[in-house]
Amino acid sequence: MSIWDAEGRDPRVGNAMIFDALREQHVTPNGNGWRHELKISSDKRHDMSGQYEAFRAKIKAELSPGSKTIVAQHHASDTGTIMKLYISDTNESGFFDSVANNGVFDVYVRMAREDGSGEDKFALGTITSGDSFDLHVINNYGKVTVTAMDRTFQLDVEDSSEAYFKFGNYLQAQIAETGKNIEDKDDWEAFYADAGITESVVTFTDVFYTRTIGY
Ligand code: CA
């Protein structure tokens, strides 16, 4: 994994990796918001069932109320989700808080169904801005396990060629009350300002990542 972010900067500061989406403002073709990230480079990606990966980190989120961000994910080679870990202050139903803009962030994981029929969401807990939690993700040759906040969820991945792991701060340009995405990237800056999203810093400490390709 390259340690350099999209702008060629090293996000490590001492023992911490600091991802500031509002400062970095990185845009990708399929993204829905400004991001600051690290990812496995495209020529280093492999089938999920052909590799073992373990990732763990302590994650601190300093986020304005109404923010929604992804902090870690396994991404399929197309734009599909395998696993995404969200921190979200929206009114999306089914979580512990599910109230928009109150400064209580639902932490949840979204996972592809094993039969390929869609995705499910699983609540992990809640945090407020400035809180930290430990995240542990394992891909054991296609069996993905996510553990955080004393909860564990697991899935057998429908195999995906050239899947890859990435993490950082994928700040969403999404209206907290309605879930509506702001489609045009040229509107994102005004959207964040209007929504009062002035802080979006995700800090990873005690980061560990290892990968074994093949058996
Ligand atoms: Ca909330």
Short mmCIF file of C-alpha atoms and ligand atoms in Angstrom, two decimals:
data_model
loop_
_atom_site.label_atom_id
_atom_site.label_comp_id
_atom_site.label_asym_id
_atom_site.label_seq_id
_atom_site.Cartn_x
_atom_site.Cartn_y
_atom_site.Cartn_z
CA MET A 1 0.00 0.00 0.00
CA SER A 2 1.33 3.41 -0.90
CA ILE A 3 1.61 5.76 2.03
CA TRP A 4 1.08 8.76 -0.21
CA ASP A 5 -2.31 10.36 -0.63
CA ALA A 6 -3.67 11.57 -3.97
CA GLU A 7 -1.76 14.83 -3.77
CA GLY A 8 1.50 13.04 -3.10
CA ARG A 9 1.57 14.00 0.56
CA ASP A 10 2.29 11.66 3.42
CA PRO A 11 -0.65 11.87 5.86
CA ARG A 12 1.37 10.37 8.73
CA VAL A 13 2.12 12.75 11.56
CA GLY A 14 4.05 11.02 14.30
CA ASN A 15 2.05 7.89 15.08
CA ALA A 16 -1.12 9.25 13.51
CA MET A 17 -2.56 9.34 10.01
CA ILE A 18 -4.79 12.37 9.64
CA PHE A 19 -7.39 12.54 6.89
CA ASP A 20 -8.95 15.97 6.42
CA ALA A 21 -11.52 15.82 3.61
CA LEU A 22 -12.37 19.53 3.62
CA ARG A 23 -8.72 20.47 3.28
CA GLU A 24 -7.81 17.79 0.74
CA GLN A 25 -10.94 18.13 -1.46
CA HIS A 26 -9.96 15.11 -3.55
CA VAL A 27 -12.56 14.15 -6.20
CA THR A 28 -12.83 10.81 -8.03
CA PRO A 29 -15.19 9.87 -10.90
CA ASN A 30 -17.49 7.65 -8.83
CA GLY A 31 -17.19 9.41 -5.50
CA ASN A 32 -19.94 11.40 -3.86
CA GLY A 33 -18.04 14.03 -1.95
CA TRP A 34 -14.61 15.29 -1.08
CA ARG A 35 -12.24 12.62 0.18
CA HIS A 36 -8.77 12.05 1.59
CA GLU A 37 -7.70 8.44 1.35
CA LEU A 38 -5.14 5.68 1.03
CA LYS A 39 -5.83 2.72 -1.24
CA ILE A 40 -4.19 -0.37 -2.70
CA SER A 41 -2.84 0.69 -6.09
CA SER A 42 -4.70 -0.63 -9.10
CA ASP A 43 -1.91 -2.96 -10.27
CA LYS A 44 -1.72 -4.61 -6.83
CA ARG A 45 -5.36 -5.73 -6.51
CA HIS A 46 -6.43 -9.37 -6.23
CA ASP A 47 -9.44 -11.63 -5.84
CA MET A 48 -10.78 -11.52 -2.30
CA SER A 49 -10.55 -15.33 -2.10
CA GLY A 50 -6.90 -15.25 -3.13
CA GLN A 51 -5.57 -13.20 -0.25
CA TYR A 52 -5.53 -12.79 3.50
CA GLU A 53 -5.63 -9.24 4.91
CA ALA A 54 -5.78 -7.88 8.41
CA PHE A 55 -6.28 -4.23 9.26
CA ARG A 56 -6.71 -2.58 12.60
CA ALA A 57 -6.61 0.97 13.86
CA LYS A 58 -7.95 3.32 16.46
CA ILE A 59 -10.17 5.82 14.67
CA LYS A 60 -10.98 9.28 16.01
CA ALA A 61 -13.68 11.28 14.24
CA GLU A 62 -13.90 15.06 14.51
CA LEU A 63 -16.97 15.88 12.46
CA SER A 64 -19.52 18.66 12.24
CA PRO A 65 -23.14 17.69 13.01
CA GLY A 66 -24.97 16.41 9.92
CA SER A 67 -21.83 14.80 8.47
CA LYS A 68 -21.71 11.36 6.91
CA THR A 69 -18.41 9.72 6.05
CA ILE A 70 -16.96 6.32 5.19
CA VAL A 71 -13.70 5.51 6.98
CA ALA A 72 -12.78 2.03 5.68
CA GLN A 73 -13.98 -0.19 2.87
CA HIS A 74 -13.41 -3.21 0.70
CA HIS A 75 -14.38 -2.16 -2.76
CA ALA A 76 -15.14 -4.47 -5.70
CA SER A 77 -13.41 -3.90 -9.03
CA ASP A 78 -16.57 -2.29 -10.39
CA THR A 79 -18.17 0.38 -8.23
CA GLY A 80 -19.87 -2.18 -5.98
CA THR A 81 -19.68 -2.41 -2.22
CA ILE A 82 -18.23 -5.38 -0.41
CA MET A 83 -17.88 -3.71 3.00
CA LYS A 84 -18.10 -0.06 4.06
CA LEU A 85 -17.77 1.38 7.56
CA TYR A 86 -19.83 4.56 8.05
CA ILE A 87 -19.96 7.31 10.65
CA SER A 88 -23.19 9.20 10.04
CA ASP A 89 -25.39 11.87 11.62
CA THR A 90 -28.40 11.39 9.34
CA ASN A 91 -31.94 10.13 9.86
CA GLU A 92 -31.33 6.87 8.00
CA SER A 93 -33.49 4.32 9.83
CA GLY A 94 -32.47 1.17 11.64
CA PHE A 95 -29.58 2.39 13.75
CA PHE A 96 -29.21 3.34 17.42
CA ASP A 97 -29.82 7.07 16.92
CA SER A 98 -31.07 7.63 13.35
CA VAL A 99 -31.72 11.33 14.03
CA ALA A 100 -30.20 13.86 11.62
CA ASN A 101 -28.08 16.81 12.72
CA ASN A 102 -28.09 16.15 16.47
CA GLY A 103 -24.33 15.52 16.79
CA VAL A 104 -24.85 11.83 17.63
CA PHE A 105 -23.17 9.74 14.95
CA ASP A 106 -24.32 6.23 14.10
CA VAL A 107 -21.43 3.90 13.37
CA TYR A 108 -22.51 1.10 11.07
CA VAL A 109 -21.23 -1.31 8.47
CA ARG A 110 -22.78 -1.93 5.08
CA MET A 111 -22.09 -5.34 3.55
CA ALA A 112 -22.96 -7.05 0.29
CA ARG A 113 -25.30 -10.02 0.66
CA GLU A 114 -23.65 -13.36 0.08
CA ASP A 115 -26.13 -14.23 -2.67
CA GLY A 116 -25.41 -11.00 -4.54
CA SER A 117 -28.97 -9.74 -4.09
CA GLY A 118 -28.06 -6.41 -2.51
CA GLU A 119 -26.64 -5.06 0.73
CA ASP A 120 -27.46 -5.08 4.43
CA LYS A 121 -26.60 -2.53 7.12
CA PHE A 122 -25.58 -3.45 10.67
CA ALA A 123 -25.43 -0.94 13.53
CA LEU A 124 -22.29 -0.95 15.67
CA GLY A 125 -22.96 1.92 18.08
CA THR A 126 -22.87 5.70 18.39
CA ILE A 127 -20.17 8.29 18.98
CA THR A 128 -19.98 12.05 19.28
CA SER A 129 -17.37 14.24 17.63
CA GLY A 130 -13.96 13.71 19.20
CA ASP A 131 -14.66 10.11 20.25
CA SER A 132 -12.50 7.17 19.18
CA PHE A 133 -13.17 3.50 18.58
CA ASP A 134 -11.09 0.50 17.51
CA LEU A 135 -11.75 -1.12 14.15
CA HIS A 136 -10.53 -4.55 13.13
CA VAL A 137 -11.12 -5.89 9.60
CA ILE A 138 -10.01 -9.29 8.36
CA ASN A 139 -10.41 -10.77 4.91
CA ASN A 140 -9.61 -14.45 5.37
CA TYR A 141 -9.54 -15.62 1.74
CA GLY A 142 -13.04 -14.33 1.06
CA LYS A 143 -14.56 -14.41 4.53
CA VAL A 144 -14.69 -10.82 5.76
CA THR A 145 -14.99 -10.06 9.47
CA VAL A 146 -15.54 -6.55 10.84
CA THR A 147 -15.26 -5.88 14.57
CA ALA A 148 -15.85 -2.56 16.31
CA MET A 149 -17.51 -1.37 19.51
CA ASP A 150 -17.79 -4.96 20.86
CA ARG A 151 -19.79 -6.14 17.85
CA THR A 152 -18.71 -8.43 15.03
CA PHE A 153 -20.25 -8.96 11.62
CA GLN A 154 -19.11 -11.41 9.00
CA LEU A 155 -19.81 -12.29 5.39
CA ASP A 156 -18.63 -14.68 2.73
CA VAL A 157 -17.81 -12.50 -0.21
CA GLU A 158 -19.09 -13.29 -3.63
CA ASP A 159 -15.70 -13.31 -5.28
CA SER A 160 -14.62 -10.10 -6.82
CA SER A 161 -11.62 -9.80 -9.07
CA GLU A 162 -9.27 -6.99 -8.27
CA ALA A 163 -11.11 -5.99 -5.14
CA TYR A 164 -9.22 -3.67 -2.86
CA PHE A 165 -9.06 -2.23 0.62
CA LYS A 166 -8.95 1.50 1.28
CA PHE A 167 -9.39 3.81 4.22
CA GLY A 168 -9.40 7.46 5.17
CA ASN A 169 -12.21 10.01 5.10
CA TYR A 170 -14.85 9.77 2.37
CA LEU A 171 -17.04 12.71 3.33
CA GLN A 172 -20.41 12.37 1.62
CA ALA A 173 -22.16 15.27 -0.10
CA GLN A 174 -25.56 14.16 1.12
CA ILE A 175 -28.42 16.01 2.80
CA ALA A 176 -28.71 14.63 6.33
CA GLU A 177 -32.51 14.85 6.55
CA THR A 178 -33.38 13.40 3.15
CA GLY A 179 -30.44 11.25 2.09
CA LYS A 180 -30.38 13.09 -1.21
CA ASN A 181 -26.96 13.23 -2.85
CA ILE A 182 -25.55 16.43 -4.31
CA GLU A 183 -24.69 15.10 -7.75
CA ASP A 184 -22.59 17.93 -9.19
CA LYS A 185 -19.12 18.17 -7.69
CA ASP A 186 -19.09 21.88 -8.43
CA ASP A 187 -21.91 22.25 -5.87
CA TRP A 188 -20.15 20.40 -3.05
CA GLU A 189 -18.29 23.35 -1.56
CA ALA A 190 -21.50 25.39 -1.26
CA PHE A 191 -23.40 22.38 0.08
CA TYR A 192 -20.90 21.75 2.89
CA ALA A 193 -20.90 25.43 3.80
CA ASP A 194 -24.72 25.67 3.79
CA ALA A 195 -25.01 22.49 5.87
CA GLY A 196 -22.57 23.86 8.45
CA ILE A 197 -20.06 21.11 7.74
CA THR A 198 -16.89 22.97 8.63
CA GLU A 199 -14.88 20.17 10.25
CA SER A 200 -14.13 16.72 8.84
CA VAL A 201 -11.00 15.17 10.30
CA VAL A 202 -10.58 11.42 10.78
CA THR A 203 -7.41 10.36 12.59
CA PHE A 204 -6.07 6.79 12.54
CA THR A 205 -3.56 5.76 15.19
CA ASP A 206 -1.96 2.40 15.98
CA VAL A 207 -2.49 1.43 12.34
CA PHE A 208 -1.65 -2.12 11.35
CA TYR A 209 -2.13 -3.66 7.90
CA THR A 210 -0.79 -6.90 6.54
CA ARG A 211 -1.58 -8.92 3.44
CA THR A 212 -0.67 -12.38 2.15
CA ILE A 213 -1.36 -13.15 -1.49
CA GLY A 214 -1.91 -16.85 -2.19
CA TYR A 215 -1.59 -19.60 0.40
CA CA B 1 -27.70 11.57 14.82
#
